[in-house]
Coordinates of C-alpha atoms in Angstrom, one line a residue:
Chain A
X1 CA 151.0 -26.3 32.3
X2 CA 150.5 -29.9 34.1
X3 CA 146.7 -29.5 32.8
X4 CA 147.8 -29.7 29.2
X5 CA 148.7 -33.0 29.4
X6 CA 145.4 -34.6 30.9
X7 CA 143.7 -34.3 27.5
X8 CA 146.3 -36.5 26.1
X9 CA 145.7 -39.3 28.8
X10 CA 141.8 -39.1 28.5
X11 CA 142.2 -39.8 25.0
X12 CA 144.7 -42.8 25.4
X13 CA 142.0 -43.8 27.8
X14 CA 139.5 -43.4 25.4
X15 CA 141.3 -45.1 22.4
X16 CA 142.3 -48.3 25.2
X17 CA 138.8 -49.0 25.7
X18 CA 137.5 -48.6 22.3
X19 CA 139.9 -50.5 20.0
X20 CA 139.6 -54.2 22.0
X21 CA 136.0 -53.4 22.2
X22 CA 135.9 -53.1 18.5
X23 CA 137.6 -56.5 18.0
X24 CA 135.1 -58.5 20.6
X25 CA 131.9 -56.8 19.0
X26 CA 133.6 -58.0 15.4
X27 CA 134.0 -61.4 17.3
X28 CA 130.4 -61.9 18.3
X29 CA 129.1 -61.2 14.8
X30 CA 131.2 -62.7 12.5
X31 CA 131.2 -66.4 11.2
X32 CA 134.0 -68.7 13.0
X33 CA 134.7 -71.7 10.6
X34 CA 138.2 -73.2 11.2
X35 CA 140.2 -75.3 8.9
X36 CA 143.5 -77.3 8.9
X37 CA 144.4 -75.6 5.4
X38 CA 143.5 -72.3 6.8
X39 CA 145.7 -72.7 9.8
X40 CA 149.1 -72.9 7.9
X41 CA 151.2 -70.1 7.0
X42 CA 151.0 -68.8 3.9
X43 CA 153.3 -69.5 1.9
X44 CA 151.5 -69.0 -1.6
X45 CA 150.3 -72.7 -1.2
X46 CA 153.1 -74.8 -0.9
X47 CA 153.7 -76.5 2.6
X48 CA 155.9 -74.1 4.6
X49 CA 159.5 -75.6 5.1
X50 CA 161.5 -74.7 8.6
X51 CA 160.3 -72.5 10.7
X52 CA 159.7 -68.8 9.8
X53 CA 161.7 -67.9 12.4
X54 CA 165.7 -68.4 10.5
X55 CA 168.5 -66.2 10.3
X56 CA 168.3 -62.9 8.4
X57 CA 171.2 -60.7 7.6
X58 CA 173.2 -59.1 9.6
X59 CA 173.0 -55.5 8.1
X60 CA 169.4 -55.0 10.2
X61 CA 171.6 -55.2 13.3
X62 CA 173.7 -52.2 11.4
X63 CA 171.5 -50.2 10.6
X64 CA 169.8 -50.6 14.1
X65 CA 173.1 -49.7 16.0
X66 CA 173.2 -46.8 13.4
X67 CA 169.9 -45.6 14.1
X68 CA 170.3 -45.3 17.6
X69 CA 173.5 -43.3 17.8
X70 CA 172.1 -40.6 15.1
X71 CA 168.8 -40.6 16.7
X72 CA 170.0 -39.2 20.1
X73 CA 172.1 -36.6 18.3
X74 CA 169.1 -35.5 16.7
X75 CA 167.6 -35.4 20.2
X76 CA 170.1 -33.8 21.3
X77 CA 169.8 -31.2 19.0
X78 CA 166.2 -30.3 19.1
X79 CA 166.6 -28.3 22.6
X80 CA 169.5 -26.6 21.4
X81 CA 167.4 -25.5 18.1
X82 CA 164.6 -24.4 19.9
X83 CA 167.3 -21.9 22.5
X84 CA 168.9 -21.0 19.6
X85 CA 168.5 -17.2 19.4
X86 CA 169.0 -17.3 22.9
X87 CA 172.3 -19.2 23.0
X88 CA 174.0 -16.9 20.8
X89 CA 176.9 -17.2 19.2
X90 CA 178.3 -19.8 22.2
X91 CA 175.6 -22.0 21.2
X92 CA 176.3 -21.9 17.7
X93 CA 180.6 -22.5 18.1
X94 CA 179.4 -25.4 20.6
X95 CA 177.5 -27.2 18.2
X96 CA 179.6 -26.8 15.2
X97 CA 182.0 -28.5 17.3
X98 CA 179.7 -31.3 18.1
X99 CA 178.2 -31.6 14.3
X100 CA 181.9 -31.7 13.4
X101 CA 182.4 -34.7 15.7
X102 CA 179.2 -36.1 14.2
X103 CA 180.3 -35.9 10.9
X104 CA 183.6 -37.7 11.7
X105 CA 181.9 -40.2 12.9
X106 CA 179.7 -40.4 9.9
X107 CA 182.9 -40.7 7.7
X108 CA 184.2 -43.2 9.6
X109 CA 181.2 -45.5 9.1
X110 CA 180.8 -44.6 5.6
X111 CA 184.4 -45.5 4.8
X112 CA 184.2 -49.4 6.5
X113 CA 181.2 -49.7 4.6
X114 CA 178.2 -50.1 7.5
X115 CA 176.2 -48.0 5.1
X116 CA 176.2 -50.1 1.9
X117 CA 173.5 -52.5 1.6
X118 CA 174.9 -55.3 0.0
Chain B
X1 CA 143.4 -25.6 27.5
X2 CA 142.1 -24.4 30.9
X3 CA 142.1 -20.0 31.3
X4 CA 141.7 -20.5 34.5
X5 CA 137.9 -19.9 35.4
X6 CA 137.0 -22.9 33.5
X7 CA 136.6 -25.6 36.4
X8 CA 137.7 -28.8 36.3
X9 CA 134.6 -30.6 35.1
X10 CA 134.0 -28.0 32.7
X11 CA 137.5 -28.7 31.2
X12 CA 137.2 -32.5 31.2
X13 CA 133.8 -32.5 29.0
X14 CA 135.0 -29.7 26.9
X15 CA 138.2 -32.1 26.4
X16 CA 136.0 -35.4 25.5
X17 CA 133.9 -33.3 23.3
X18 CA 136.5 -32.0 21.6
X19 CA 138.2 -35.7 21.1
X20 CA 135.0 -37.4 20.0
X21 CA 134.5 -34.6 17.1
X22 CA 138.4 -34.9 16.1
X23 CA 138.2 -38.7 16.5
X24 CA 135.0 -38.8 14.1
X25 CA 136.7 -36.3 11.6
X26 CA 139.8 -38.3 11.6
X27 CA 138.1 -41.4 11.0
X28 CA 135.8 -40.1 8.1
X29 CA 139.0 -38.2 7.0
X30 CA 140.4 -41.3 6.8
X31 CA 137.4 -43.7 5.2
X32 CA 137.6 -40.7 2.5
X33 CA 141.2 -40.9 1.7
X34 CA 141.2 -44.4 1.0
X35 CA 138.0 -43.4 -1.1
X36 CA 139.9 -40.7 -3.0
X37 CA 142.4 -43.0 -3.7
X38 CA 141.0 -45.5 -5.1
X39 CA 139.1 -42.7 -7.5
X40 CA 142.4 -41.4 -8.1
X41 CA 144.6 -43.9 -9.1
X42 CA 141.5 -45.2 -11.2
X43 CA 141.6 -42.1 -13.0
X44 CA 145.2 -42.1 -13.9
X45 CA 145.3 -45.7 -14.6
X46 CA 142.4 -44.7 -17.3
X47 CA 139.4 -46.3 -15.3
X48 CA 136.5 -45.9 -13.2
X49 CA 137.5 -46.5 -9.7
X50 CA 134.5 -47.6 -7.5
X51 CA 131.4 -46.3 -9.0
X52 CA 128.8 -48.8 -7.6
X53 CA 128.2 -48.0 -4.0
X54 CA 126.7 -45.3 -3.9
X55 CA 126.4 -41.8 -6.0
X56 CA 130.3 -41.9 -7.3
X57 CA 130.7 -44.7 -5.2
X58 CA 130.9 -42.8 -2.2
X59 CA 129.5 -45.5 0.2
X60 CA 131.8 -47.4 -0.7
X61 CA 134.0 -46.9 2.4
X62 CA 130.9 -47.9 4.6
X63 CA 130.3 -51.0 2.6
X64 CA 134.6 -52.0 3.1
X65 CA 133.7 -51.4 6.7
X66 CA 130.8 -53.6 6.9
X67 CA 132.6 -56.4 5.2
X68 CA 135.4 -55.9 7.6
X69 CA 133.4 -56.6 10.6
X70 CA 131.3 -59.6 9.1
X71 CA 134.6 -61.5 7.6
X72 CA 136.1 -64.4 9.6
X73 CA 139.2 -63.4 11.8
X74 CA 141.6 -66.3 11.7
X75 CA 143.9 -66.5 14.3
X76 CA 146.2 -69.0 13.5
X77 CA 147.5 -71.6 15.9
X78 CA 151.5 -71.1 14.8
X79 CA 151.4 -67.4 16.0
X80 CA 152.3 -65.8 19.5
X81 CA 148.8 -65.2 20.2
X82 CA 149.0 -62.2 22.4
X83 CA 151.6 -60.2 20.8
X84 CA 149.7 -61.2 17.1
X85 CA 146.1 -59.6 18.8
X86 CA 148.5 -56.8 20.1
X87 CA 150.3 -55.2 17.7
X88 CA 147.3 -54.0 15.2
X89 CA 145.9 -52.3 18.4
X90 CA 149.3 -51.3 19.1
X91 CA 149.7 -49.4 15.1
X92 CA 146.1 -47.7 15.1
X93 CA 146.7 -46.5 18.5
X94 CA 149.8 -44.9 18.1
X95 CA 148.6 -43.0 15.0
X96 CA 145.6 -41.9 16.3
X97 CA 146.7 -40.3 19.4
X98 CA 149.1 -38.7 17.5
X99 CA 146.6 -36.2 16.5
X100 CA 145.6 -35.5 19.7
X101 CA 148.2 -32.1 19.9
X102 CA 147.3 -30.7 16.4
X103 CA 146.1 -27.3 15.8
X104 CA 143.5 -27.2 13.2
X105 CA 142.7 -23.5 13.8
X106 CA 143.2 -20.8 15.8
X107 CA 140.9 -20.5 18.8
X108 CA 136.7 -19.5 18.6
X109 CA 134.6 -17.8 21.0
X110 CA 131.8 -20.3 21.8
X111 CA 129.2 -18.9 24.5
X112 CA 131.7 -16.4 25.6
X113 CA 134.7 -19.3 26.4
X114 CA 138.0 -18.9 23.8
X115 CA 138.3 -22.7 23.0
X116 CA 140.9 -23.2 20.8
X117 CA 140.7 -25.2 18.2
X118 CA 143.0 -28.3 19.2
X119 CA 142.3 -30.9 21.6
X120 CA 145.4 -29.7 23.5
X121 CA 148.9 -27.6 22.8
X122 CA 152.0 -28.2 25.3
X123 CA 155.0 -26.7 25.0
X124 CA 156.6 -30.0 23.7
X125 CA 153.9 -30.9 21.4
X126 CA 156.2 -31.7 18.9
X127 CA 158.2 -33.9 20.9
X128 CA 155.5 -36.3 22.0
X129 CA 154.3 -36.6 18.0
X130 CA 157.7 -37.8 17.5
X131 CA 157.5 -40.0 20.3
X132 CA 154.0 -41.8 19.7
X133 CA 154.8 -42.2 15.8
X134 CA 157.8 -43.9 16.8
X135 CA 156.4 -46.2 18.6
X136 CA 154.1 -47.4 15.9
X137 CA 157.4 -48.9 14.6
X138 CA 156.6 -51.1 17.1
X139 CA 153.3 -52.5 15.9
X140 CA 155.2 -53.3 12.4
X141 CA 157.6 -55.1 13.8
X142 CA 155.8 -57.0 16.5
X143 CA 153.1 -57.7 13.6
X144 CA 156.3 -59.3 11.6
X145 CA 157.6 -61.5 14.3
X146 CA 154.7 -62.8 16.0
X147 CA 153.0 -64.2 12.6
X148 CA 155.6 -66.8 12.6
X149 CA 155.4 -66.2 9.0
X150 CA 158.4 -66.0 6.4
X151 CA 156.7 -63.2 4.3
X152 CA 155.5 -61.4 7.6
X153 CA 159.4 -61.8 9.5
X154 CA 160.4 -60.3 6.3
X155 CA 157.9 -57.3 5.9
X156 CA 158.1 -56.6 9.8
X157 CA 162.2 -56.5 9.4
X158 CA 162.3 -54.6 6.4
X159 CA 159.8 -52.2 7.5
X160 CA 161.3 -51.3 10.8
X161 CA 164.7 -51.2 9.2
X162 CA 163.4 -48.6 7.1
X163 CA 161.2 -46.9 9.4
X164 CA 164.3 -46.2 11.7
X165 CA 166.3 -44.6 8.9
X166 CA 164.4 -42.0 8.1
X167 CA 163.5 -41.4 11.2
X168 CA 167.1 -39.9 11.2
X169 CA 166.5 -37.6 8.4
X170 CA 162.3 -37.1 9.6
X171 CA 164.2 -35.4 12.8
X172 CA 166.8 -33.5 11.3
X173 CA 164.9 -31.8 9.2
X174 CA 163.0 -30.5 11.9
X175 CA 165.7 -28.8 13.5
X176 CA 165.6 -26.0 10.6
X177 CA 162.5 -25.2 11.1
X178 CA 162.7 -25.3 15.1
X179 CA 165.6 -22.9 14.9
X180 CA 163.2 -19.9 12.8
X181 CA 160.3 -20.6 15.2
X182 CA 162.3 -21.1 19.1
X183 CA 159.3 -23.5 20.1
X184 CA 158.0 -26.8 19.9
X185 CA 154.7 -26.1 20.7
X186 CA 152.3 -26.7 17.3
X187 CA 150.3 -23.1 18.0
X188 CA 153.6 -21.1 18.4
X189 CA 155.0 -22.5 15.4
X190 CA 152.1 -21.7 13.8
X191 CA 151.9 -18.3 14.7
X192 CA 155.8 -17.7 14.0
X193 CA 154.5 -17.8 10.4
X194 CA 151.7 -15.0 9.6
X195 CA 152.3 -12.1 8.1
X196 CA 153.6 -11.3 4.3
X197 CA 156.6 -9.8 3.0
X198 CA 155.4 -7.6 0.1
X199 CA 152.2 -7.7 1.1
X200 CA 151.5 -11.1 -1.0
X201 CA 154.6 -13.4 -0.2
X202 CA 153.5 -15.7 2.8
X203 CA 155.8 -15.9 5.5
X204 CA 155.4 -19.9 5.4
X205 CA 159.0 -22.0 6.6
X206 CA 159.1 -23.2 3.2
X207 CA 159.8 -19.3 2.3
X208 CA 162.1 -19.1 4.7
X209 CA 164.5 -21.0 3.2
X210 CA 163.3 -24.1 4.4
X211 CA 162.3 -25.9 1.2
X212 CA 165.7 -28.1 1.6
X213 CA 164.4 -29.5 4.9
X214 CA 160.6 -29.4 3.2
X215 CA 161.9 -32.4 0.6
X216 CA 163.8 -34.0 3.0
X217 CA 160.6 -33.9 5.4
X218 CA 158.5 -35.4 2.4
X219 CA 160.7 -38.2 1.6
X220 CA 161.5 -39.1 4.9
X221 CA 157.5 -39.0 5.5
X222 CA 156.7 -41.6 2.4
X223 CA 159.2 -43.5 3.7
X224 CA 157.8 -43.4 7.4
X225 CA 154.4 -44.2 6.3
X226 CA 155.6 -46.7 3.7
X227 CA 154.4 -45.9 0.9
X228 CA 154.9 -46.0 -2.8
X229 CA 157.9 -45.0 -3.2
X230 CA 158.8 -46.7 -0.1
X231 CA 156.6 -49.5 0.0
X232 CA 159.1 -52.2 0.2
X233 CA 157.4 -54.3 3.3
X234 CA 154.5 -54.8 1.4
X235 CA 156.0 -55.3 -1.8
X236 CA 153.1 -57.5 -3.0
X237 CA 155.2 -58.7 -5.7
X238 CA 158.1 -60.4 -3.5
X239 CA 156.4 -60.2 -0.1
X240 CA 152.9 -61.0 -0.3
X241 CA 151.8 -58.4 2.1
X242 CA 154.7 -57.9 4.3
X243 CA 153.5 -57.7 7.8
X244 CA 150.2 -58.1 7.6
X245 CA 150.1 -61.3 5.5
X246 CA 148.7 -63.2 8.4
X247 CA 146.1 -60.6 9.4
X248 CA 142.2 -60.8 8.5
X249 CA 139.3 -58.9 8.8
X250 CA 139.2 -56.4 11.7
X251 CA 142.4 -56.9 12.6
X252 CA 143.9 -56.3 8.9
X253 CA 141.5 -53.3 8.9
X254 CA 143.1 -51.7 11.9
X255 CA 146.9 -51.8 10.4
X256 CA 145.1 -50.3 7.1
X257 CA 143.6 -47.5 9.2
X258 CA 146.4 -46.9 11.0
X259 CA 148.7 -46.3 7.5
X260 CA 145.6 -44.4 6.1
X261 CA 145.9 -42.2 9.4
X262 CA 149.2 -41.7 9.7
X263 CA 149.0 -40.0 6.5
X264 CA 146.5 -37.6 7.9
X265 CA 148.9 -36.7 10.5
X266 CA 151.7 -36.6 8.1
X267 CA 150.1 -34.3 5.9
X268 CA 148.6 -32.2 9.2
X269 CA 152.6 -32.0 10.5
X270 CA 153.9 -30.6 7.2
X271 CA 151.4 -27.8 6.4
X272 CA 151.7 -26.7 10.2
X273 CA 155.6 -27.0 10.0
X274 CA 156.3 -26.0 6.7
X275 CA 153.3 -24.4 5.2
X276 CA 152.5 -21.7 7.8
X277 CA 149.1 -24.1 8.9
X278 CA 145.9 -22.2 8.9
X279 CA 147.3 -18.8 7.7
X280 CA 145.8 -17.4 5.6
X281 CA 143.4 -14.5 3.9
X282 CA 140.4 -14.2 6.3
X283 CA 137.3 -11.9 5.6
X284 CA 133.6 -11.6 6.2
X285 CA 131.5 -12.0 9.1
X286 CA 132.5 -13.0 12.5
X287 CA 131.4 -16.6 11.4
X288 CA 134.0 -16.5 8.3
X289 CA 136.1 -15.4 10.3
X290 CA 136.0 -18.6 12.6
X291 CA 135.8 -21.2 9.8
X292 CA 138.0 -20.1 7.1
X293 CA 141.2 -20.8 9.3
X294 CA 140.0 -24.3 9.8
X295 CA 139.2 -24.1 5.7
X296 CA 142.6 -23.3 4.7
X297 CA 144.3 -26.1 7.0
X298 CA 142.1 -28.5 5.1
X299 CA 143.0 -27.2 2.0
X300 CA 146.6 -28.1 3.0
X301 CA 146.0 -31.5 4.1
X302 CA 143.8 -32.2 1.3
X303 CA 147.0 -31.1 -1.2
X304 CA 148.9 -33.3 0.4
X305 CA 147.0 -36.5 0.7
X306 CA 146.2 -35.8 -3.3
X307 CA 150.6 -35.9 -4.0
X308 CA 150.6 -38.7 -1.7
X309 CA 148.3 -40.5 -4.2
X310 CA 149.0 -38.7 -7.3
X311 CA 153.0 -40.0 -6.7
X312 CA 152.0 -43.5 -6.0
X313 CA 149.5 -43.6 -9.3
X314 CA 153.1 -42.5 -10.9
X315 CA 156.3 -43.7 -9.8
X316 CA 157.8 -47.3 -9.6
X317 CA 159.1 -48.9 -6.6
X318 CA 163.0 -48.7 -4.8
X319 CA 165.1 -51.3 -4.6
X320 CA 165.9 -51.8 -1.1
X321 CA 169.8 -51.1 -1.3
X322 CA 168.7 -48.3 -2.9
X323 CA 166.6 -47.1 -0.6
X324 CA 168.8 -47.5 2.5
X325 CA 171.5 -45.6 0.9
X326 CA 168.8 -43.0 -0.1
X327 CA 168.3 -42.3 3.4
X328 CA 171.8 -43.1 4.8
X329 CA 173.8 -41.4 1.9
X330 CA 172.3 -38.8 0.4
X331 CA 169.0 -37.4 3.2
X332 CA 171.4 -37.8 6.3
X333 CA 173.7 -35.5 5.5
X334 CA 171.8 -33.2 3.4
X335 CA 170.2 -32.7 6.6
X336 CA 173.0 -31.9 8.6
X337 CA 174.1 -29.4 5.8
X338 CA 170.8 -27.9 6.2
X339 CA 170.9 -27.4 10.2
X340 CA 174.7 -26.1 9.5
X341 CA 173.6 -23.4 7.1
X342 CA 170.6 -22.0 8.6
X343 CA 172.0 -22.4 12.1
X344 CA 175.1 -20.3 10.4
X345 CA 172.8 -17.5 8.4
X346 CA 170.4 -16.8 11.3
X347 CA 173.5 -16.2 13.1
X348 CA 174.6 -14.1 10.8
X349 CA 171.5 -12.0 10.5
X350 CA 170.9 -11.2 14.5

């Protein structure tokens, strides 16, 4: 039912409103006292050096490109889980042949080493 | 949920009453939690916890508030100001709307209307949880690279890193369950589990031969809501404070809300999914019969939140290799194995 849904959007509606609200009543009643020592990063008191912004390794990008292709094969499973019963034994052949796919796949990547962390 | 001679205005109050008394629960629930651990931990670390605040300390959530609000909110001048303002909003959001489709009962008969005892139940409510907790990966990660911070790019990136993984294993390990109960909505799920075998053996998911998918849901959860053992962004030791290094007062507040929240609606999800959710043995009159459902949930959630704390007050923190190949190596496809098999033995049995 459409009407299900509505509850969900007044109470996005409701959290909108009430979390920047929050943060401008905190503004009008808390003290405001800025400093040139408060205003640098913290870097456990010694002057920052470079910009915070540098290169980081390469594995986040892995395990990013990872996530994304196991993620919609989870996805994709979650409608077939939930038809299950009703799929019968078609359904089940049909997604042992995709798991086994999957799971080649998932080989593959664990053999050239995308999954260690190094 | 509208039966149809509810009218619309009647349907939109009932709906904002019914979000105001969750979001006041939640929020206590979650004032509480932080209370509880604090005691907690005290206790196994051999001392007090707060005591001063209060009768046990127990205004000491209140107080924490308080000084929240009246602390100074630095916004420093290095950061990209709107995305830095956004992304706490953006965390606390996320994991508070994501309660918005949780049953915490079965429904009551209040001046002759059957409410039911969840602000609302679609037939993909499980879905959309999925959906909005994902997006509080989001906050993190924004949080990390707007502070233009070393520690907080550091935090943000490990966190959302890790975040994704188990998101992998978080799903898979739903699919189990999915395939006993053929629905995604909360309240069918739910219901998929009452009744005993025996007379005295609940017929909870975990029973069911679910207990595989039950771990992997509990690990995958820590890891989701990062905490010990999965705290590596805010590895105080090495990182400070991860993500939130750059954060004060009521914005700092909101990221710790949103963690303490999201386990609320971590513990919720697994007693409803795994746990059979408000099942249980109800007696009495017709006003037992109304709360003790609701009683029983909160037993659950309670048991939870107390492993949550009693596991941090106990075990030591990952590495991070070993954490990623925790969740790539050794959750992944001990989920898959667990769809294969009960996929295969429910086949087997019809």
């Amino acid at each position: 039912m459409p009407a299900n849904y509505v509850p969900i959007f007044i109470f996005i509606a409701i959290i909108a409103v009430a979390l920047p609200v929050t943060l401008l009543a905190a503004k009008l009643i808390r003290p405001d006292n800025p400093q040139k020592t408060k205003a640098m990063p913290y870097e456990c008191g010694v002057d920052p050096i470079g910009d915070a912004r540098a290169r980081y390794t390469v594995r986040f990008y892995i395990i990013a490109i990872l996530f994304v292709v196991f993620d919609v094969e989870t996805i994709f499973l979650f409608p077939w889980a939930v038809q299950y019963k009703a799929l019968g034994l078609f359904g089940l052949a049909e997604m042992l042949v995709f798991l086994a796919i999957l799971i080649v796949g998932y080989v593959w990547v664990w053999k050239k080493g995308a999954l260690e962390w190094i | 949920m509208p039966t149809g001679n509810l009218s619309v205005t009647t349907f939109v109050i009932a709906s904002i009453i019914k979000i105001a008394i969750v979001l006041w629960v939640l929020l206590t629930a979650v004032a509480y939690t932080v209370w509880l651990e604090r005691k907690v931990v005290g206790h196994i670390q051999n001392r007090w916890g707060p005591t001063r605040v209060g009768p046990f300390g127990l205004l000491q959530p209140l107080a924490d508030g308080l000084k929240f609000i009246f602390k100074e909110d630095l916004t420093p001048p290095y950061v990209h100001k709107f995305l830095y303002i956004l992304a706490p909003m953006l965390a606390l959001s996320m994991s508070l709307i994501a309660i918005c489709l949780i049953p915490f009962g079965n429904s009551v008969n209040i001046a002759g209307m059957n409410i039911p005892l969840q602000i609302t139940d679609t037939n993909i409510a499980l879905l959309i949880i999925l959906g909005i907790t994902s997006i509080a990966v989001y906050g993190v990660a924004l949080a990390g690279w707007s502070s233009n911070s070393k520690y907080s790019l550091l935090g943000g990136l490990r966190a959302s890193a890790q975040m994704i993984s188990y998101e992998v294993a978080l799903g898979l390990s739903l699919v189990g369950v999915l395939i006993l109960c053929g629905t995604f909505s909360l309240h069918g799920i739910v219901e998929a589990q009452t009744g005993t075998w025996f007379g005295f053996i609940p017929k909870w998911n975990i029973f069911k031969g679910q207990f595989i998918a039950f771990f992997i849901y509990i690990m995958a959860a820590y890891a989701e809501t990062n905490r010990i053992p999965f705290d590596l962004p805010e590895a105080e030791t090495e990182l400070v404070a991860g993500y939130h290094t750059e954060y004060s007062s009521m914005k700092f507040a909101m990221f710790f809300m949103a963690e303490y929240s999201n386990m609320v609606t971590v513990a919720c999800l697994a007693s409803i999914l795994f746990l059979g959710g408000w099942t249980g043995p109800v007696f009495g009159p017709p006003i037992l019969h109304a709360l003790l459902p609701i009683f029983w949930f909160a037993l659950r959630v309670l048991f939870f939140i107390f492993v949550y704390i009693w596991v941090r007050g106990t075990l030591p923190r990952f590495r991070y290799d070993q954490l990623m190949s925790f969740a790539w190596k050794f959750l992944l496809p001990l989920a898959i194995a667990n769809v294969m098999i009960t996929a295969l033995v429910v086949a087997l049995r019809s």
